DNA sequence: AGGCTTGGTGTCATTCATACACGAACGCTA
DNA sequence: TAGCGTTCGTGTATGAATGACACCAAGCCT
């Protein structure tokens, strides 16, 4: 909860991203903004520590989580901060606490400096990884439409994409399974639902 | 020197690579093999700790160094191992100690398990990064020929490359400066020397 | 029934990647 | 000093991948 606790020389911090209309990250309110973090406990793995930080800050569990970078802790404790980033569909996040909010990472800094740096690096990693790894679906439900997927790319990449070229690219590089169902979502033609073959729950990645 | 020292909850470990005929990494002999590592000292940055590990193990300094990943330390101390990889031209390495040697990373494992994993991940990162970042020159002198550069790619990528296509690719993606000098290296036509524009010493990257 | 909205599809032009061969410049040796 | 062996250095032609582009389909609403 407090990563400057003197007895904890290592802390994990997590930048959790989700997508609503824009890309947003989870920010703990109060004083200077922070992202969830926790001191590493005895016998705990770094990843478990990061997951615990999310759980304790906002009762969030079962998200895609990947290590980002390890930063010096500045003088004093913690002496190292192992930063992670996490991705999750917004509707799976039932925030169980107050005092947390969602913030657009492109807005002016609202976090203590070391956490702001983590969020910035996480955004870069996310945009970069989108180009060569199938992770965008982590923002979506298990079954998703290609239109939803394209929206994720457009939001993170901050540019609109051509629909046909996008679909060709995704079909070529992802191993998609076309389901028999469709999503009826408004006054328009229903969209076919797909899932990633062999997609396991994101917390087992 | 000994990363299991009980008083040091964090250690840095470094996989140092160089190229002679093959890609090789620095291995500390004796008992089970290890790579250089050091416990993080009070007030020391993680990178400084990694450089100190190289210095203490083999009197090596001023190499390109990049953070790789942070591993759990297993039960007990250290509780986290921050792994780095380093690159250097072989002739700049004047090994000042005995008890160290160069090993082909593709050979059967000769290291304690956690260090073997670091070397494996470093190899992957290296091969991957070669594709999109100009780092191969870290294995060469400040001025180098395109033939030397191609050899680096061929060794790390484990495949021969077409000379003309390689040169076109490098010229398009690197910012090279053609010097007026050439390398006379045998009974054949001298090769033009190039340097990377704005290349700073690798330890300032 | 007609209109609005998103879903879904193919072609052509351009760019990029790959395959490929020969003369040049040097050192060595006979 | 002539010839040989070696690496250096260069351009083109073909196939693959990428980027631009327009229309009908299927549903909901009024």
PDB file of C-alpha atoms in Angstrom, chain A residues 14-199:
ATOM      1  CA  UNK A  14       1.411  -1.479 -11.479  1.00  0.00           C
ATOM      2  CA  UNK A  15       0.077   0.736 -14.234  1.00  0.00           C
ATOM      3  CA  UNK A  16      -3.332  -0.742 -15.000  1.00  0.00           C
ATOM      4  CA  UNK A  17      -4.842   0.253 -18.327  1.00  0.00           C
ATOM      5  CA  UNK A  18      -8.305  -0.144 -19.645  1.00  0.00           C
ATOM      6  CA  UNK A  19     -10.295   1.274 -22.519  1.00  0.00           C
ATOM      7  CA  UNK A  20     -13.609   3.035 -22.356  1.00  0.00           C
ATOM      8  CA  UNK A  21     -13.834   5.844 -24.860  1.00  0.00           C
ATOM      9  CA  UNK A  22     -10.129   6.484 -24.466  1.00  0.00           C
ATOM     10  CA  UNK A  23      -7.178   4.700 -23.003  1.00  0.00           C
ATOM     11  CA  UNK A  24      -7.127   5.231 -19.258  1.00  0.00           C
ATOM     12  CA  UNK A  25      -5.073   4.115 -16.312  1.00  0.00           C
ATOM     13  CA  UNK A  26      -5.969   3.555 -12.700  1.00  0.00           C
ATOM     14  CA  UNK A  27      -4.959   6.351 -10.362  1.00  0.00           C
ATOM     15  CA  UNK A  28      -5.209   6.402  -6.610  1.00  0.00           C
ATOM     16  CA  UNK A  29      -6.586   9.711  -5.475  1.00  0.00           C
ATOM     17  CA  UNK A  30      -5.512  11.717  -2.481  1.00  0.00           C
ATOM     18  CA  UNK A  31      -2.535  13.986  -2.093  1.00  0.00           C
ATOM     19  CA  UNK A  32      -0.229  13.455  -5.008  1.00  0.00           C
ATOM     20  CA  UNK A  33      -1.552  10.800  -7.325  1.00  0.00           C
ATOM     21  CA  UNK A  34      -0.066   7.335  -7.247  1.00  0.00           C
ATOM     22  CA  UNK A  35      -0.545   4.043  -8.983  1.00  0.00           C
ATOM     23  CA  UNK A  36      -1.039   0.849  -6.980  1.00  0.00           C
ATOM     24  CA  UNK A  37       2.124  -0.408  -5.374  1.00  0.00           C
ATOM     25  CA  UNK A  38       3.084  -2.710  -2.564  1.00  0.00           C
ATOM     26  CA  UNK A  39       6.224  -3.708  -0.697  1.00  0.00           C
ATOM     27  CA  UNK A  40       7.518  -7.169  -1.459  1.00  0.00           C
ATOM     28  CA  UNK A  41       6.742  -9.518   1.385  1.00  0.00           C
ATOM     29  CA  UNK A  42       8.789 -12.422   2.596  1.00  0.00           C
ATOM     30  CA  UNK A  43       8.355 -15.463   0.401  1.00  0.00           C
ATOM     31  CA  UNK A  44       6.282 -13.577  -2.149  1.00  0.00           C
ATOM     32  CA  UNK A  45       7.065 -13.495  -5.847  1.00  0.00           C
ATOM     33  CA  UNK A  46       7.366 -10.184  -7.634  1.00  0.00           C
ATOM     34  CA  UNK A  47       4.343 -10.911  -9.759  1.00  0.00           C
ATOM     35  CA  UNK A  48       2.285 -11.916  -6.747  1.00  0.00           C
ATOM     36  CA  UNK A  49       3.298  -8.678  -5.119  1.00  0.00           C
ATOM     37  CA  UNK A  50       2.127  -6.712  -8.127  1.00  0.00           C
ATOM     38  CA  UNK A  51      -1.201  -8.552  -8.149  1.00  0.00           C
ATOM     39  CA  UNK A  52      -1.587  -7.923  -4.445  1.00  0.00           C
ATOM     40  CA  UNK A  53      -1.012  -4.209  -5.047  1.00  0.00           C
ATOM     41  CA  UNK A  54      -3.935  -4.197  -7.465  1.00  0.00           C
ATOM     42  CA  UNK A  55      -6.059  -6.199  -5.100  1.00  0.00           C
ATOM     43  CA  UNK A  56      -5.380  -4.064  -2.080  1.00  0.00           C
ATOM     44  CA  UNK A  57      -5.808  -0.798  -3.937  1.00  0.00           C
ATOM     45  CA  UNK A  58      -8.954  -1.612  -5.811  1.00  0.00           C
ATOM     46  CA  UNK A  59     -10.008  -5.239  -5.300  1.00  0.00           C
ATOM     47  CA  UNK A  60      -8.924  -6.013  -8.822  1.00  0.00           C
ATOM     48  CA  UNK A  61      -7.759  -9.497  -9.741  1.00  0.00           C
ATOM     49  CA  UNK A  62      -7.252 -11.735 -12.737  1.00  0.00           C
ATOM     50  CA  UNK A  63      -5.783  -9.297 -15.217  1.00  0.00           C
ATOM     51  CA  UNK A  64      -3.091  -9.584 -17.836  1.00  0.00           C
ATOM     52  CA  UNK A  65       0.152  -8.530 -16.189  1.00  0.00           C
ATOM     53  CA  UNK A  66       3.631  -8.096 -17.592  1.00  0.00           C
ATOM     54  CA  UNK A  67       6.841  -6.807 -16.152  1.00  0.00           C
ATOM     55  CA  UNK A  68       7.970  -3.486 -17.557  1.00  0.00           C
ATOM     56  CA  UNK A  69      11.196  -2.282 -15.977  1.00  0.00           C
ATOM     57  CA  UNK A  70      12.909  -2.023 -12.639  1.00  0.00           C
ATOM     58  CA  UNK A  71      13.684   1.448 -11.372  1.00  0.00           C
ATOM     59  CA  UNK A  72      15.977   2.677  -8.702  1.00  0.00           C
ATOM     60  CA  UNK A  73      14.052   3.664  -5.645  1.00  0.00           C
ATOM     61  CA  UNK A  74      15.891   6.906  -5.086  1.00  0.00           C
ATOM     62  CA  UNK A  75      17.682   7.262  -1.789  1.00  0.00           C
ATOM     63  CA  UNK A  76      16.166   5.281   1.008  1.00  0.00           C
ATOM     64  CA  UNK A  77      13.621   2.517   0.786  1.00  0.00           C
ATOM     65  CA  UNK A  78      12.376   1.056  -1.389  1.00  0.00           C
ATOM     66  CA  UNK A  79      15.715   0.606  -3.108  1.00  0.00           C
ATOM     67  CA  UNK A  80      14.122  -0.825  -6.219  1.00  0.00           C
ATOM     68  CA  UNK A  81      10.680  -0.553  -7.750  1.00  0.00           C
ATOM     69  CA  UNK A  82       9.710  -3.328 -10.107  1.00  0.00           C
ATOM     70  CA  UNK A  83       7.161  -1.817 -12.456  1.00  0.00           C
ATOM     71  CA  UNK A  84       4.454  -3.816 -14.190  1.00  0.00           C
ATOM     72  CA  UNK A  85       1.709  -2.909 -16.568  1.00  0.00           C
ATOM     73  CA  UNK A  86      -1.668  -4.560 -16.624  1.00  0.00           C
ATOM     74  CA  UNK A  87      -4.504  -4.658 -19.150  1.00  0.00           C
ATOM     75  CA  UNK A  88      -8.140  -5.466 -18.613  1.00  0.00           C
ATOM     76  CA  UNK A  89     -11.528  -4.868 -20.179  1.00  0.00           C
ATOM     77  CA  UNK A  90     -13.246  -2.113 -18.327  1.00  0.00           C
ATOM     78  CA  UNK A  91     -16.407  -4.045 -17.580  1.00  0.00           C
ATOM     79  CA  UNK A  92     -14.526  -6.802 -15.810  1.00  0.00           C
ATOM     80  CA  UNK A  93     -13.221  -4.278 -13.322  1.00  0.00           C
ATOM     81  CA  UNK A  94     -15.654  -3.940 -10.477  1.00  0.00           C
ATOM     82  CA  UNK A  95     -13.771  -1.401  -8.458  1.00  0.00           C
ATOM     83  CA  UNK A  96     -14.434  -2.333  -4.858  1.00  0.00           C
ATOM     84  CA  UNK A  97     -13.107   0.818  -3.262  1.00  0.00           C
ATOM     85  CA  UNK A  98     -13.504   4.478  -3.417  1.00  0.00           C
ATOM     86  CA  UNK A  99     -10.581   6.799  -3.877  1.00  0.00           C
ATOM     87  CA  UNK A 100      -9.552   5.464  -7.261  1.00  0.00           C
ATOM     88  CA  UNK A 101     -10.237   6.886 -10.680  1.00  0.00           C
ATOM     89  CA  UNK A 102      -9.451   6.527 -14.348  1.00  0.00           C
ATOM     90  CA  UNK A 103      -7.198   9.032 -16.039  1.00  0.00           C
ATOM     91  CA  UNK A 104      -6.160   9.648 -19.623  1.00  0.00           C
ATOM     92  CA  UNK A 105      -2.382   9.078 -19.698  1.00  0.00           C
ATOM     93  CA  UNK A 106      -1.907  11.755 -22.330  1.00  0.00           C
ATOM     94  CA  UNK A 107      -3.171  14.437 -20.016  1.00  0.00           C
ATOM     95  CA  UNK A 108      -0.881  16.584 -17.914  1.00  0.00           C
ATOM     96  CA  UNK A 109       0.975  14.651 -15.203  1.00  0.00           C
ATOM     97  CA  UNK A 110      -1.035  13.983 -12.074  1.00  0.00           C
ATOM     98  CA  UNK A 111       1.223  11.459 -10.394  1.00  0.00           C
ATOM     99  CA  UNK A 112       4.328  11.559  -8.292  1.00  0.00           C
ATOM    100  CA  UNK A 113       7.257  11.649 -10.644  1.00  0.00           C
ATOM    101  CA  UNK A 114       8.423   8.067 -10.443  1.00  0.00           C
ATOM    102  CA  UNK A 115       4.918   6.791 -11.083  1.00  0.00           C
ATOM    103  CA  UNK A 116       4.407   9.174 -13.964  1.00  0.00           C
ATOM    104  CA  UNK A 117       7.517   7.757 -15.578  1.00  0.00           C
ATOM    105  CA  UNK A 118       6.169   4.258 -15.206  1.00  0.00           C
ATOM    106  CA  UNK A 119       2.906   5.180 -16.892  1.00  0.00           C
ATOM    107  CA  UNK A 120       4.768   6.864 -19.723  1.00  0.00           C
ATOM    108  CA  UNK A 121       7.003   3.886 -20.330  1.00  0.00           C
ATOM    109  CA  UNK A 122       4.025   1.557 -20.123  1.00  0.00           C
ATOM    110  CA  UNK A 123       2.243   3.514 -22.847  1.00  0.00           C
ATOM    111  CA  UNK A 124       5.266   3.240 -25.093  1.00  0.00           C
ATOM    112  CA  UNK A 125       5.583  -0.461 -24.469  1.00  0.00           C
ATOM    113  CA  UNK A 126       1.907  -0.958 -25.113  1.00  0.00           C
ATOM    114  CA  UNK A 127       1.944   0.903 -28.401  1.00  0.00           C
ATOM    115  CA  UNK A 128       5.077  -0.922 -29.476  1.00  0.00           C
ATOM    116  CA  UNK A 129       3.903  -4.354 -28.487  1.00  0.00           C
ATOM    117  CA  UNK A 130       0.626  -3.868 -30.298  1.00  0.00           C
ATOM    118  CA  UNK A 131       2.570  -3.951 -33.550  1.00  0.00           C
ATOM    119  CA  UNK A 132       3.968  -7.404 -33.159  1.00  0.00           C
ATOM    120  CA  UNK A 133       2.065  -9.253 -30.445  1.00  0.00           C
ATOM    121  CA  UNK A 134      -1.576 -10.164 -30.078  1.00  0.00           C
ATOM    122  CA  UNK A 135      -2.337  -8.428 -26.816  1.00  0.00           C
ATOM    123  CA  UNK A 136      -4.994  -5.936 -27.815  1.00  0.00           C
ATOM    124  CA  UNK A 137      -7.669  -8.501 -27.115  1.00  0.00           C
ATOM    125  CA  UNK A 138      -6.813  -8.192 -23.438  1.00  0.00           C
ATOM    126  CA  UNK A 139      -8.978  -5.103 -23.439  1.00  0.00           C
ATOM    127  CA  UNK A 140     -11.951  -7.064 -24.745  1.00  0.00           C
ATOM    128  CA  UNK A 141     -14.207  -9.855 -23.620  1.00  0.00           C
ATOM    129  CA  UNK A 142     -13.290 -13.431 -24.457  1.00  0.00           C
ATOM    130  CA  UNK A 143     -15.285 -13.160 -27.645  1.00  0.00           C
ATOM    131  CA  UNK A 144     -15.021  -9.952 -29.580  1.00  0.00           C
ATOM    132  CA  UNK A 145     -15.812  -8.436 -32.949  1.00  0.00           C
ATOM    133  CA  UNK A 146     -13.208  -7.247 -35.392  1.00  0.00           C
ATOM    134  CA  UNK A 147     -14.684  -3.799 -35.123  1.00  0.00           C
ATOM    135  CA  UNK A 148     -14.079  -3.752 -31.387  1.00  0.00           C
ATOM    136  CA  UNK A 149     -10.547  -4.929 -31.935  1.00  0.00           C
ATOM    137  CA  UNK A 150      -9.914  -2.247 -34.507  1.00  0.00           C
ATOM    138  CA  UNK A 151     -11.160   0.377 -32.091  1.00  0.00           C
ATOM    139  CA  UNK A 152      -8.579  -0.757 -29.564  1.00  0.00           C
ATOM    140  CA  UNK A 153      -5.826  -0.329 -32.113  1.00  0.00           C
ATOM    141  CA  UNK A 154      -7.119   3.050 -33.150  1.00  0.00           C
ATOM    142  CA  UNK A 155      -7.307   4.342 -29.605  1.00  0.00           C
ATOM    143  CA  UNK A 156      -3.863   3.173 -28.600  1.00  0.00           C
ATOM    144  CA  UNK A 157      -2.222   4.049 -31.890  1.00  0.00           C
ATOM    145  CA  UNK A 158      -4.123   7.351 -32.050  1.00  0.00           C
ATOM    146  CA  UNK A 159      -4.946   7.055 -35.674  1.00  0.00           C
ATOM    147  CA  UNK A 160      -7.809   5.691 -37.643  1.00  0.00           C
ATOM    148  CA  UNK A 161      -7.165   2.554 -39.646  1.00  0.00           C
ATOM    149  CA  UNK A 162      -8.579   1.233 -42.859  1.00  0.00           C
ATOM    150  CA  UNK A 163     -11.100  -1.455 -42.076  1.00  0.00           C
ATOM    151  CA  UNK A 164     -10.215  -3.880 -44.839  1.00  0.00           C
ATOM    152  CA  UNK A 165      -6.484  -3.603 -44.419  1.00  0.00           C
ATOM    153  CA  UNK A 166      -6.858  -4.014 -40.688  1.00  0.00           C
ATOM    154  CA  UNK A 167      -8.858  -7.175 -41.046  1.00  0.00           C
ATOM    155  CA  UNK A 168      -6.407  -8.628 -43.516  1.00  0.00           C
ATOM    156  CA  UNK A 169      -3.500  -7.904 -41.216  1.00  0.00           C
ATOM    157  CA  UNK A 170      -5.160  -9.370 -38.147  1.00  0.00           C
ATOM    158  CA  UNK A 171      -6.331 -12.471 -39.955  1.00  0.00           C
ATOM    159  CA  UNK A 172      -2.812 -13.018 -41.236  1.00  0.00           C
ATOM    160  CA  UNK A 173      -1.022 -12.611 -37.916  1.00  0.00           C
ATOM    161  CA  UNK A 174      -3.504 -13.779 -35.305  1.00  0.00           C
ATOM    162  CA  UNK A 175      -4.912 -17.222 -34.934  1.00  0.00           C
ATOM    163  CA  UNK A 176      -8.593 -16.347 -34.788  1.00  0.00           C
ATOM    164  CA  UNK A 177     -11.563 -18.662 -34.477  1.00  0.00           C
ATOM    165  CA  UNK A 178     -14.781 -17.474 -36.000  1.00  0.00           C
ATOM    166  CA  UNK A 179     -17.673 -18.370 -33.732  1.00  0.00           C
ATOM    167  CA  UNK A 180     -21.203 -18.979 -34.903  1.00  0.00           C
ATOM    168  CA  UNK A 181     -22.533 -16.127 -32.830  1.00  0.00           C
ATOM    169  CA  UNK A 182     -22.785 -12.463 -33.541  1.00  0.00           C
ATOM    170  CA  UNK A 183     -23.058  -9.365 -31.483  1.00  0.00           C
ATOM    171  CA  UNK A 184     -26.280  -7.436 -32.002  1.00  0.00           C
ATOM    172  CA  UNK A 185     -25.465  -4.002 -30.779  1.00  0.00           C
ATOM    173  CA  UNK A 186     -27.725  -1.413 -32.272  1.00  0.00           C
ATOM    174  CA  UNK A 187     -29.582  -0.383 -35.347  1.00  0.00           C
ATOM    175  CA  UNK A 188     -27.215  -2.070 -37.712  1.00  0.00           C
ATOM    176  CA  UNK A 189     -26.014  -5.351 -39.004  1.00  0.00           C
ATOM    177  CA  UNK A 190     -24.757  -7.755 -36.271  1.00  0.00           C
ATOM    178  CA  UNK A 191     -21.027  -8.347 -36.087  1.00  0.00           C
ATOM    179  CA  UNK A 192     -19.455 -11.771 -36.079  1.00  0.00           C
ATOM    180  CA  UNK A 193     -17.777 -12.782 -32.824  1.00  0.00           C
ATOM    181  CA  UNK A 194     -14.263 -14.180 -32.796  1.00  0.00           C
ATOM    182  CA  UNK A 195     -11.996 -15.565 -30.152  1.00  0.00           C
ATOM    183  CA  UNK A 196      -8.298 -16.180 -30.082  1.00  0.00           C
ATOM    184  CA  UNK A 197      -7.420 -19.823 -30.472  1.00  0.00           C
ATOM    185  CA  UNK A 198      -5.745 -21.115 -27.334  1.00  0.00           C
ATOM    186  CA  UNK A 199      -6.412 -17.894 -25.496  1.00  0.00           C
TER     187      UNK A 199
END
